[in-house]
PDB file of C-alpha atoms and ligand atoms in Angstrom:
ATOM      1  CA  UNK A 495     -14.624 248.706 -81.903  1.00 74.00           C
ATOM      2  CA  UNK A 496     -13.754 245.877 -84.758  1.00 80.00           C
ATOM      3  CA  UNK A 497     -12.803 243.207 -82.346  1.00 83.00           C
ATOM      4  CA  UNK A 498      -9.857 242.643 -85.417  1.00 79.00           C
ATOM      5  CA  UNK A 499      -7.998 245.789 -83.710  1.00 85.00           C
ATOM      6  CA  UNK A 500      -7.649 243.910 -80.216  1.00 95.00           C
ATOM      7  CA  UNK A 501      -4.915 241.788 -79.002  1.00 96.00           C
ATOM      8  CA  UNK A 502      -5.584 238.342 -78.865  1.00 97.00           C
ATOM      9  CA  UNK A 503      -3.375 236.410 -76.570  1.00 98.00           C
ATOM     10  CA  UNK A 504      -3.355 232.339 -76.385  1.00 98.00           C
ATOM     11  CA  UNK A 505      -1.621 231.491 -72.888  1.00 98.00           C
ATOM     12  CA  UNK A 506      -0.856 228.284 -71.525  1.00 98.00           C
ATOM     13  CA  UNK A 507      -0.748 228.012 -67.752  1.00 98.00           C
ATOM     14  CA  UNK A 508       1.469 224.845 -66.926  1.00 98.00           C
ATOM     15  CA  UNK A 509       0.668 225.248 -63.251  1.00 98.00           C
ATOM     16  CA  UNK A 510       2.944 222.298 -60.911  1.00 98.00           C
ATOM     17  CA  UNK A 511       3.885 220.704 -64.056  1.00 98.00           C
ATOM     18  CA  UNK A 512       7.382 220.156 -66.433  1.00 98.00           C
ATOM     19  CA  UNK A 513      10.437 219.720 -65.042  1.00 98.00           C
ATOM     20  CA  UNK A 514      13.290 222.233 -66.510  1.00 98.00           C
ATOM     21  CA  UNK A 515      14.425 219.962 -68.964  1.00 98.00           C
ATOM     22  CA  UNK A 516      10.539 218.865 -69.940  1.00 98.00           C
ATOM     23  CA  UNK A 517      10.349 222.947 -70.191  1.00 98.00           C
ATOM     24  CA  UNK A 518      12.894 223.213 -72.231  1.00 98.00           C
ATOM     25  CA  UNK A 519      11.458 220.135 -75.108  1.00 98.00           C
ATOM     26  CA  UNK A 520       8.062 221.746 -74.747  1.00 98.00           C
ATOM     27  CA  UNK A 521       8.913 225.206 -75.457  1.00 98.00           C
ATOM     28  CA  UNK A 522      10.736 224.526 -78.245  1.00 98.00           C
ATOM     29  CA  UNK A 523       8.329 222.216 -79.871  1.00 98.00           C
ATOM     30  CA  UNK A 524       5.205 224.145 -78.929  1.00 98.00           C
ATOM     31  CA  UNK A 525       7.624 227.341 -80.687  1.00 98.00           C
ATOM     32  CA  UNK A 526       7.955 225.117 -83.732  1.00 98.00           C
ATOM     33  CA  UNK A 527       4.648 224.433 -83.943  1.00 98.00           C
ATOM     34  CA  UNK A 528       3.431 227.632 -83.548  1.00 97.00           C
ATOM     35  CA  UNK A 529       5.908 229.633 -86.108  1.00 96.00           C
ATOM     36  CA  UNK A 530       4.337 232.136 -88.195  1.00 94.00           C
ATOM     37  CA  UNK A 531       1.331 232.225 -86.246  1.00 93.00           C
ATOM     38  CA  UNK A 532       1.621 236.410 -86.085  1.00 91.00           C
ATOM     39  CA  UNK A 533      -2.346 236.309 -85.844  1.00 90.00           C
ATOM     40  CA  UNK A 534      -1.758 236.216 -81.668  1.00 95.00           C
ATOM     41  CA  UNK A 535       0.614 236.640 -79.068  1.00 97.00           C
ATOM     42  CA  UNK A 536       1.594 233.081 -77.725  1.00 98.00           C
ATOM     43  CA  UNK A 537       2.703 233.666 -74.196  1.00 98.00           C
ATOM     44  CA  UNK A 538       3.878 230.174 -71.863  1.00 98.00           C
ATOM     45  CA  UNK A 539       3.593 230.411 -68.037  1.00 98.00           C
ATOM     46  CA  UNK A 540       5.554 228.314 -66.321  1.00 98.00           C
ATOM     47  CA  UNK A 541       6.645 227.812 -62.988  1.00 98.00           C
ATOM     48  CA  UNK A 542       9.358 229.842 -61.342  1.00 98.00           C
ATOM     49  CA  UNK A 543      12.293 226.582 -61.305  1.00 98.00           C
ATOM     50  CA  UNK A 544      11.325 226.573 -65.374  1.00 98.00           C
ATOM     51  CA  UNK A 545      11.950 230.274 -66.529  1.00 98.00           C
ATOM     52  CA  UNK A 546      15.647 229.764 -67.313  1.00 98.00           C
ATOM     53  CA  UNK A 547      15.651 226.610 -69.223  1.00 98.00           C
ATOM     54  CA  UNK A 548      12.371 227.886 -70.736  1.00 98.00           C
ATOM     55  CA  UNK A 549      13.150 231.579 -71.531  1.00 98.00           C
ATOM     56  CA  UNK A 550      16.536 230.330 -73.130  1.00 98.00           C
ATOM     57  CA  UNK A 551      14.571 227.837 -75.429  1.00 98.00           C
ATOM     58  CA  UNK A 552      12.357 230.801 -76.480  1.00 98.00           C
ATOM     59  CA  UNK A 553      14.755 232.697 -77.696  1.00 97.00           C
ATOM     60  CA  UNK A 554      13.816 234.124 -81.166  1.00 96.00           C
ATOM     61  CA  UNK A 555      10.614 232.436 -81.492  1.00 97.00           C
ATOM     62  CA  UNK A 556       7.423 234.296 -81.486  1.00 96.00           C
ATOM     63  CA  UNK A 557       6.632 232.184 -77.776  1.00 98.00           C
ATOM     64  CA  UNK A 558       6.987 234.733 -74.915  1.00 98.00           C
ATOM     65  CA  UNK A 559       7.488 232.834 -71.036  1.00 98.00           C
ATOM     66  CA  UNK A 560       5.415 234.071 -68.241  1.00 98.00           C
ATOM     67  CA  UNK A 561       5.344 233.373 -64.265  1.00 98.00           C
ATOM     68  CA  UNK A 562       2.450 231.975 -62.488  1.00 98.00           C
ATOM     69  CA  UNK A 563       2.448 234.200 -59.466  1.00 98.00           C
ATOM     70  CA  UNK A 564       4.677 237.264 -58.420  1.00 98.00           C
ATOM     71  CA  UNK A 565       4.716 238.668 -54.521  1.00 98.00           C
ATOM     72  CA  UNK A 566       4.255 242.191 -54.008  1.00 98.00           C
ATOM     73  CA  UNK A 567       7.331 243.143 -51.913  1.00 98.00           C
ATOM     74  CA  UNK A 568      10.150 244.543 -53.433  1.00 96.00           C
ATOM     75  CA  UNK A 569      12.641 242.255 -51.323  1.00 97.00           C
ATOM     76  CA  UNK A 570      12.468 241.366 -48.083  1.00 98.00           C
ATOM     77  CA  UNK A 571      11.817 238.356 -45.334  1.00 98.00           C
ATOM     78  CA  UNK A 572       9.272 236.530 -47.413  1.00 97.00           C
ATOM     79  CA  UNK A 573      10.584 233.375 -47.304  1.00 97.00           C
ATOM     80  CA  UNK A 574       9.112 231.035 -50.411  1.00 96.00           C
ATOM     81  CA  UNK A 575       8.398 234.110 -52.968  1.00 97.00           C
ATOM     82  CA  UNK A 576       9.654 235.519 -55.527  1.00 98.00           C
ATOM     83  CA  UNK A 577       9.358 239.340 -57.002  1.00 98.00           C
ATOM     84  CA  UNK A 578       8.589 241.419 -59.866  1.00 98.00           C
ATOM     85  CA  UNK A 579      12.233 242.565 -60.379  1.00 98.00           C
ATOM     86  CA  UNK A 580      13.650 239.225 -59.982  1.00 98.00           C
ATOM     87  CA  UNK A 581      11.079 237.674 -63.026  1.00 98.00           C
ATOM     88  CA  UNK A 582      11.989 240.940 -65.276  1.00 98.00           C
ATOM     89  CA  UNK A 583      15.699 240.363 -64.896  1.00 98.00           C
ATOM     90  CA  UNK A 584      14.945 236.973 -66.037  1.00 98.00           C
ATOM     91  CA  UNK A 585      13.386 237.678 -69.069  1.00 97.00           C
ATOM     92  CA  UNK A 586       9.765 237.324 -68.470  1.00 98.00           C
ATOM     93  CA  UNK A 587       7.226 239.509 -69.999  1.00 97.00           C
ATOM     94  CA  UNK A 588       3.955 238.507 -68.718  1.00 98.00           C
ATOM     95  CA  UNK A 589       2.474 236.989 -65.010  1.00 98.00           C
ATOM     96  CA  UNK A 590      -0.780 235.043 -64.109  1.00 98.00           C
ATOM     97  CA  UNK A 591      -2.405 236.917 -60.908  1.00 98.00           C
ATOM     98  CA  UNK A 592      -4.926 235.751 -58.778  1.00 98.00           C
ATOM     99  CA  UNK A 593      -5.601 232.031 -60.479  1.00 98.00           C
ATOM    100  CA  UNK A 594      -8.290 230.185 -59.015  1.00 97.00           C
ATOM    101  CA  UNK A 595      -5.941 227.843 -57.642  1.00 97.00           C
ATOM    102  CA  UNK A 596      -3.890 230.533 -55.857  1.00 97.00           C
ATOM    103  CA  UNK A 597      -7.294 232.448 -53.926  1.00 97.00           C
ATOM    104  CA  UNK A 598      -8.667 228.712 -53.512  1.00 96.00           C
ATOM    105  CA  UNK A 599      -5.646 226.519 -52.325  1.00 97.00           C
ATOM    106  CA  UNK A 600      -3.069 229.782 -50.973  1.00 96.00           C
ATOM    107  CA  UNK A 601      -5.318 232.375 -49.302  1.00 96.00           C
ATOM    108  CA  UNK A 602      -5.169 234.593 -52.289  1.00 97.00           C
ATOM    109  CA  UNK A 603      -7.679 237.638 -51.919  1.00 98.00           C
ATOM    110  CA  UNK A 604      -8.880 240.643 -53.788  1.00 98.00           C
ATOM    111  CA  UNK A 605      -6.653 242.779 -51.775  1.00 98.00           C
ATOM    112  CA  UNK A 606      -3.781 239.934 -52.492  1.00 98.00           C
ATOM    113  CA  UNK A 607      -4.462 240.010 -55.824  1.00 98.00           C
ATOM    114  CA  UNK A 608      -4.515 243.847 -56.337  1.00 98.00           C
ATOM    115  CA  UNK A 609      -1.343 244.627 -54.575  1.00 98.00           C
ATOM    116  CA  UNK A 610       0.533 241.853 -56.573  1.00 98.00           C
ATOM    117  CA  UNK A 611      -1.098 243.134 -59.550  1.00 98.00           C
ATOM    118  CA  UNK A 612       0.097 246.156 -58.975  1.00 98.00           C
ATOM    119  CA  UNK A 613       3.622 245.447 -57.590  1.00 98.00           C
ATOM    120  CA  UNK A 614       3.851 243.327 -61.295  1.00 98.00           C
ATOM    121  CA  UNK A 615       2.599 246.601 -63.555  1.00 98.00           C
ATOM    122  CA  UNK A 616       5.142 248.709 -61.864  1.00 98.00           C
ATOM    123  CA  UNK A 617       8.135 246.734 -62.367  1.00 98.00           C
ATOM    124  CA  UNK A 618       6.665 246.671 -65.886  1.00 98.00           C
ATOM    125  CA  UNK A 619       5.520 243.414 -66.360  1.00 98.00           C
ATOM    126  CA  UNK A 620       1.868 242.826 -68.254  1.00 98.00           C
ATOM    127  CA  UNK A 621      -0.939 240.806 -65.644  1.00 98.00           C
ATOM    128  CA  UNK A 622      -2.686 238.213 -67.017  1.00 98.00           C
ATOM    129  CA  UNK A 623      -5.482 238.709 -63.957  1.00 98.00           C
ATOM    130  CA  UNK A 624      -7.403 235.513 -63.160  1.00 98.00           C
ATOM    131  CA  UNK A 625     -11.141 236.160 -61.768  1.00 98.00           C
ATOM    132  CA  UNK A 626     -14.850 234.321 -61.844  1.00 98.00           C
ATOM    133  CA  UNK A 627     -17.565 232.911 -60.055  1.00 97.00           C
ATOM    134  CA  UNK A 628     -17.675 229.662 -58.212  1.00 96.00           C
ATOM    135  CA  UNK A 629     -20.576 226.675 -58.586  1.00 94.00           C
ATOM    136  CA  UNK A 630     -22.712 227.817 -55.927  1.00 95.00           C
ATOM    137  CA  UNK A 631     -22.473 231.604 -57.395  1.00 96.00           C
ATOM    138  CA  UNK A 632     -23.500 230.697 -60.591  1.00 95.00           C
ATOM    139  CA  UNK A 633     -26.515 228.618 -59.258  1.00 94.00           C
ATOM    140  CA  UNK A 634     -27.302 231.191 -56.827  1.00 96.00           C
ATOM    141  CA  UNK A 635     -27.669 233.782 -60.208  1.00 96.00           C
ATOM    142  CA  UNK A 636     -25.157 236.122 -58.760  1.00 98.00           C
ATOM    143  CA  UNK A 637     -22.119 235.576 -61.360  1.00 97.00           C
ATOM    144  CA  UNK A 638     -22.386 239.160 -62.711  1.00 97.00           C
ATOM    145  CA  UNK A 639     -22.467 240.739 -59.175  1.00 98.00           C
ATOM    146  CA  UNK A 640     -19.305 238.272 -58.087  1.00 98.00           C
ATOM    147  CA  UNK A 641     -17.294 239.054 -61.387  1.00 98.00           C
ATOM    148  CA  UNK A 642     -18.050 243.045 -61.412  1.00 98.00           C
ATOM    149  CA  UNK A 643     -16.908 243.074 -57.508  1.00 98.00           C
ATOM    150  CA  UNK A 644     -13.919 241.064 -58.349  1.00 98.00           C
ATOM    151  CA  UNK A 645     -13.116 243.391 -61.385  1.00 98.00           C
ATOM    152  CA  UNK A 646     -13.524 246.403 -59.404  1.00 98.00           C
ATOM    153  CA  UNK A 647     -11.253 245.237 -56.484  1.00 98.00           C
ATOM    154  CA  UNK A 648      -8.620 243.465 -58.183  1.00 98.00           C
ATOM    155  CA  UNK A 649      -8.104 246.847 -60.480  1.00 98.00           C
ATOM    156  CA  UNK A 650      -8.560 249.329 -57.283  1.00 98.00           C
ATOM    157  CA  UNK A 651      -5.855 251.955 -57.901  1.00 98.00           C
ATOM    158  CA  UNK A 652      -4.491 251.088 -61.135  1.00 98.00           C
ATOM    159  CA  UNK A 653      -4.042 254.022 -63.201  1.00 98.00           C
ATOM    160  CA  UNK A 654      -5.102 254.737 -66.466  1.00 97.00           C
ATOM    161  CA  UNK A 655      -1.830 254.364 -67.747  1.00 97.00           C
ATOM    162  CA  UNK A 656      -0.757 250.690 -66.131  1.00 98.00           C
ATOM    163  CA  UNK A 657      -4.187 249.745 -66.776  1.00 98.00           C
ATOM    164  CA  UNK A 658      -2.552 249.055 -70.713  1.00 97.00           C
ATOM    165  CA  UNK A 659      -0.528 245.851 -69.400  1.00 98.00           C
ATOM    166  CA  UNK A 660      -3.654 244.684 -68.082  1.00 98.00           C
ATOM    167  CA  UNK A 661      -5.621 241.749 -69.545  1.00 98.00           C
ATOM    168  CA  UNK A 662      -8.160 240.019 -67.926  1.00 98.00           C
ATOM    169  CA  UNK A 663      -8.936 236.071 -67.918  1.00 98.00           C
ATOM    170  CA  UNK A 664     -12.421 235.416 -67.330  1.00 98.00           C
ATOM    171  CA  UNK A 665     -12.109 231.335 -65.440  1.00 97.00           C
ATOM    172  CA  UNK A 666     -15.347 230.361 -64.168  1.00 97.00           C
ATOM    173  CA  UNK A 667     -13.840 228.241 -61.531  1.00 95.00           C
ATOM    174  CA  UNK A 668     -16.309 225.167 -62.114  1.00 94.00           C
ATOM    175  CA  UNK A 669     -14.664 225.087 -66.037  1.00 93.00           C
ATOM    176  CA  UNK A 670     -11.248 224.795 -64.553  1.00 91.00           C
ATOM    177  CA  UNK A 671      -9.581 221.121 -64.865  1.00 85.00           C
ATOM    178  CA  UNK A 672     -13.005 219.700 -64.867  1.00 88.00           C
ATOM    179  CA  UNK A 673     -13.750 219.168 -68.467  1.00 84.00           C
ATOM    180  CA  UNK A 674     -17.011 221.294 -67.850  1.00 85.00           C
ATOM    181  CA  UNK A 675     -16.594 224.281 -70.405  1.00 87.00           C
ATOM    182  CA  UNK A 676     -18.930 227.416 -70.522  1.00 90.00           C
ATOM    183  CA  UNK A 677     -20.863 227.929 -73.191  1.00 95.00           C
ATOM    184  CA  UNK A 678     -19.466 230.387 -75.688  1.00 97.00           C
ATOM    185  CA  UNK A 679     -22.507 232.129 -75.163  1.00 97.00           C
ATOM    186  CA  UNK A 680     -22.049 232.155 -71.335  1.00 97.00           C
ATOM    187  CA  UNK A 681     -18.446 233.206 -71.861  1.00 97.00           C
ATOM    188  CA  UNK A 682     -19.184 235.864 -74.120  1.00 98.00           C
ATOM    189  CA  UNK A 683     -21.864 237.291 -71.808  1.00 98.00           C
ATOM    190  CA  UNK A 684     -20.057 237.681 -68.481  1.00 98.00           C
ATOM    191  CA  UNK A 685     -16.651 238.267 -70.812  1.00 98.00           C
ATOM    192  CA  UNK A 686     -18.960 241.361 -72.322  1.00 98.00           C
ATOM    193  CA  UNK A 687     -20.041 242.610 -68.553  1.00 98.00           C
ATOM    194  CA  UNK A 688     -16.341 242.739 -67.590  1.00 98.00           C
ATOM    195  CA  UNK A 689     -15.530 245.328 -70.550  1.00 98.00           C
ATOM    196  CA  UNK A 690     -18.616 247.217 -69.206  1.00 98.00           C
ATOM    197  CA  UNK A 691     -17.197 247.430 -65.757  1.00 98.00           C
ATOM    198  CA  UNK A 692     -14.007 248.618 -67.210  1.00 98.00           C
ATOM    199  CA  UNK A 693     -15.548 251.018 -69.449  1.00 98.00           C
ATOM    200  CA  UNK A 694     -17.186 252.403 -66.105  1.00 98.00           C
ATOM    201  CA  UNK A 695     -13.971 252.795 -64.200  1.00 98.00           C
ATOM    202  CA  UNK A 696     -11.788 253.818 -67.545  1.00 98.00           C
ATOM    203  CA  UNK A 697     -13.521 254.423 -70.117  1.00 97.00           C
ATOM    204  CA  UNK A 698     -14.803 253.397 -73.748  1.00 96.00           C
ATOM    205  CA  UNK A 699     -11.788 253.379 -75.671  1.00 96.00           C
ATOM    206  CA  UNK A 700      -9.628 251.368 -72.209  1.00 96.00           C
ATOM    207  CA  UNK A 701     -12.550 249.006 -72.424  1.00 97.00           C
ATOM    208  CA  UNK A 702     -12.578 248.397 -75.733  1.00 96.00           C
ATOM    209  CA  UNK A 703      -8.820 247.765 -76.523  1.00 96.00           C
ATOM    210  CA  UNK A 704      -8.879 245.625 -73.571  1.00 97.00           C
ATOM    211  CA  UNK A 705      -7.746 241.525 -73.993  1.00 98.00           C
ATOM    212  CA  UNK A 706     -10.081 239.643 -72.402  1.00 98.00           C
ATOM    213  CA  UNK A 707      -9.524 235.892 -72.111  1.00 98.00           C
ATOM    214  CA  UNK A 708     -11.323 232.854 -71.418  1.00 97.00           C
ATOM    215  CA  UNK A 709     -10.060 230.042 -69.372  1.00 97.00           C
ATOM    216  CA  UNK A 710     -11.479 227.106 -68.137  1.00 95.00           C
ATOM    217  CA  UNK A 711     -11.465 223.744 -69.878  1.00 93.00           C
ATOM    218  CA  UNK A 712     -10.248 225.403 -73.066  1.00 95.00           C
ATOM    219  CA  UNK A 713      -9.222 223.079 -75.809  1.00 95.00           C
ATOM    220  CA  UNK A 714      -8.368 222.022 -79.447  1.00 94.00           C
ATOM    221  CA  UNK A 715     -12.279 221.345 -80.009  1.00 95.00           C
ATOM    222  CA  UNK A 716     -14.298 224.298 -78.186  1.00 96.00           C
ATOM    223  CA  UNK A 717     -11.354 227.121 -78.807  1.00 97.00           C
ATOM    224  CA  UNK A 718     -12.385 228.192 -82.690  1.00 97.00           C
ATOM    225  CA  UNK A 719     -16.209 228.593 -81.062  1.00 97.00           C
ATOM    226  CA  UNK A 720     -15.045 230.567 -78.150  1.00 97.00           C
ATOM    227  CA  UNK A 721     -12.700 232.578 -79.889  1.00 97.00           C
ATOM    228  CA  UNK A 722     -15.304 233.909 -82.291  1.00 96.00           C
ATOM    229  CA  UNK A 723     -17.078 235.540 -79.708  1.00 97.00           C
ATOM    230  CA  UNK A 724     -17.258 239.537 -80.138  1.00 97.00           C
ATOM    231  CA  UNK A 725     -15.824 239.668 -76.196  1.00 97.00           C
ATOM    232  CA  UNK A 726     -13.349 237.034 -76.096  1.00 97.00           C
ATOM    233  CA  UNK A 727     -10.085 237.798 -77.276  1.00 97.00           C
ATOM    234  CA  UNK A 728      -8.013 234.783 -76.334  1.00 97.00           C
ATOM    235  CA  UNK A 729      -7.612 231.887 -73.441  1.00 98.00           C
ATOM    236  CA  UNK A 730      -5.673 230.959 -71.036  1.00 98.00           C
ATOM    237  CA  UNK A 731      -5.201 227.139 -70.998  1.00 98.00           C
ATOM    238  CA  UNK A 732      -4.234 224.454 -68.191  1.00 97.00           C
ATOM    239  CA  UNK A 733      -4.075 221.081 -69.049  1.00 96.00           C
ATOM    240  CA  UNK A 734      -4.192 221.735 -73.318  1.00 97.00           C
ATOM    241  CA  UNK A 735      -0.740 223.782 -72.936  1.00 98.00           C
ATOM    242  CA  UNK A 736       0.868 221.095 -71.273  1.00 98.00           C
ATOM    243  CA  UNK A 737       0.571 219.156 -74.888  1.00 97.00           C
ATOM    244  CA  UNK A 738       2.274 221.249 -77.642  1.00 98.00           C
ATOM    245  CA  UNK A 739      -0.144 219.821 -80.685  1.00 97.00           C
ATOM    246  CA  UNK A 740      -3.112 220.406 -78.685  1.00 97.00           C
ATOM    247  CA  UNK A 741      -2.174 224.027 -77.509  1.00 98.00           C
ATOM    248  CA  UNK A 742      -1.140 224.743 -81.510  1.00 98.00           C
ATOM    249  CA  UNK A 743      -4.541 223.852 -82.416  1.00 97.00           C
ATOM    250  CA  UNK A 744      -6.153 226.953 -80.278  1.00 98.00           C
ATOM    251  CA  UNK A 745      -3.135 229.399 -81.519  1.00 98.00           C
ATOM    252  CA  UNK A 746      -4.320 227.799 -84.747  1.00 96.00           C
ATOM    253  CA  UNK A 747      -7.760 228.859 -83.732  1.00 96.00           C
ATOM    254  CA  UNK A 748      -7.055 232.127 -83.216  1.00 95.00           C
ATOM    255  CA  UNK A 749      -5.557 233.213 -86.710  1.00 92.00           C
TER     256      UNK A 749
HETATM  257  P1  PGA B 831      -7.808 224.131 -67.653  1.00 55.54           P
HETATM  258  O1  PGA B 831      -7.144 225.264 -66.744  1.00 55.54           O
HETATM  259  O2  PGA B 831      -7.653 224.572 -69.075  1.00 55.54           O
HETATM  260  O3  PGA B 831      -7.039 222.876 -67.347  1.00 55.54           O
HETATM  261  O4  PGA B 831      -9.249 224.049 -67.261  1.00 55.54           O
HETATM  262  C1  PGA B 831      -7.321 226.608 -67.042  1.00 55.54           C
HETATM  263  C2  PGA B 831      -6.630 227.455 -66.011  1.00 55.54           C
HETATM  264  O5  PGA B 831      -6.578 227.022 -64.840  1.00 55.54           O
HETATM  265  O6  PGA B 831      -6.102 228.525 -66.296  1.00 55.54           O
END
């Protein structure tokens, strides 16, 4: 498939960072910035305290707001979450699942990941679904057996029809926040092997109209290198979103 046909998404993960009203200055000057740029969808995820202020400051640009985490409960006694109903009703389109930081830092686990996942495709939203190997798996030489076990867990039971609002984010989780980028060769190769396991569990034409991101150290000097990879097909960005010029530069990139 002409990688050209694909969807190539540029989102910025804010993580614990932005207060509303900082939200609300960033969004519309990373919006400004970014106008015109039809070549890829520019998504923001901020966290949950932001989406008013933010989603109101999006309004009729071409920047979309996305959540950070969703739980996978309907409703219920879970005190501290939020769910997939509550984030549609206020107006967000797309949700990180499963970030580093989240199975690191909160206890998040495959199973975790795939029920939110699939609590989030029901209630229609599109997953932006975080996976990839630790230090010690990459030095042990088991990244590919790590990242197709994640894939295949984290996508358990996701039919062929959800699996559409599904994209992928390939963050080695020694790239993230340390400066240390992967190659664009080494993101292109495990980026490729992910397609392959979804072509195994949906097929060719799934895997090939799949988004699959890169994230980890992403930035206004690596992106244009990274983004020309057959396999990659956008990033998702920490601490580059949180500067609008900077995060232009890698929608810029991906014209
Ligand atoms: P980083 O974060 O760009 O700051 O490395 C990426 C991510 O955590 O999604």
């Amino acid at each position: 498939m002409d990688k050209k046909l694909r969807k190539v998404i540029i989102a910025g993960n804010w993580k614990m960072n932005m207060t509303p009203c900082e939200a609300e200055e960033a969004v519309k000057k990373t919006a400004a910035l970014t106008e015109g740029k039809d070549g890829c969808e520019v998504v923001l995820c901020v966290p949950f305290i932001d989406i008013p202020a933010a989603v109101n400051a999006a309004k009729g640009t071409n920047v979309k707001i996305g959540a950070q985490n969703v739980h996978f409960e309907e409703k219920g006694a879970f005190t501290g979450e939020v769910s997939a109903k509550m984030l549609v009703e206020s107006g967000i389109e797309y949700v990180i699942v499963g970030h580093s930081e989240r199975r690191q830092y909160f206890g998040e686990t495959d199973e975790t990941v795939n029920k939110r996942t699939k609590a989030a495709l029901n209630a229609g939203l599109k997953v932006i679904m975080c996976l990839g190997e630790v230090l010690e798996e990459r030095q042990a030489g088991i990244t590919s057996e790590i990242v197709s076990m994640q894939t295949k867990l984290d996508l358990a039971g996701i039919s062929d029809e959800l699996i559409k609002n599904v994209i992928i984010a390939y963050e080695p989780v020694w790239a993230i926040g340390t400066g240390l980028t992967a190659t664009p060769d080494q993101a292109e190769e495990v980026c490729c092997l992910i397609r392959k396991v979804v072509e195994g569990l949906y097929g060719k034409e799934t895997a090939d109209g799949m988004t699959i991101q890169y994230g980890g150290s992403m930035n206004d000097k690596n992106a244009a290198d990274l983004l020309g990879k057959y396999n990659v097909d956008g990033g998702l960005i920490g601490g580059a979103s949180l500067v609008p010029e900077k995060f232009a530069s890698i929608v810029e990139a991906a014209q």
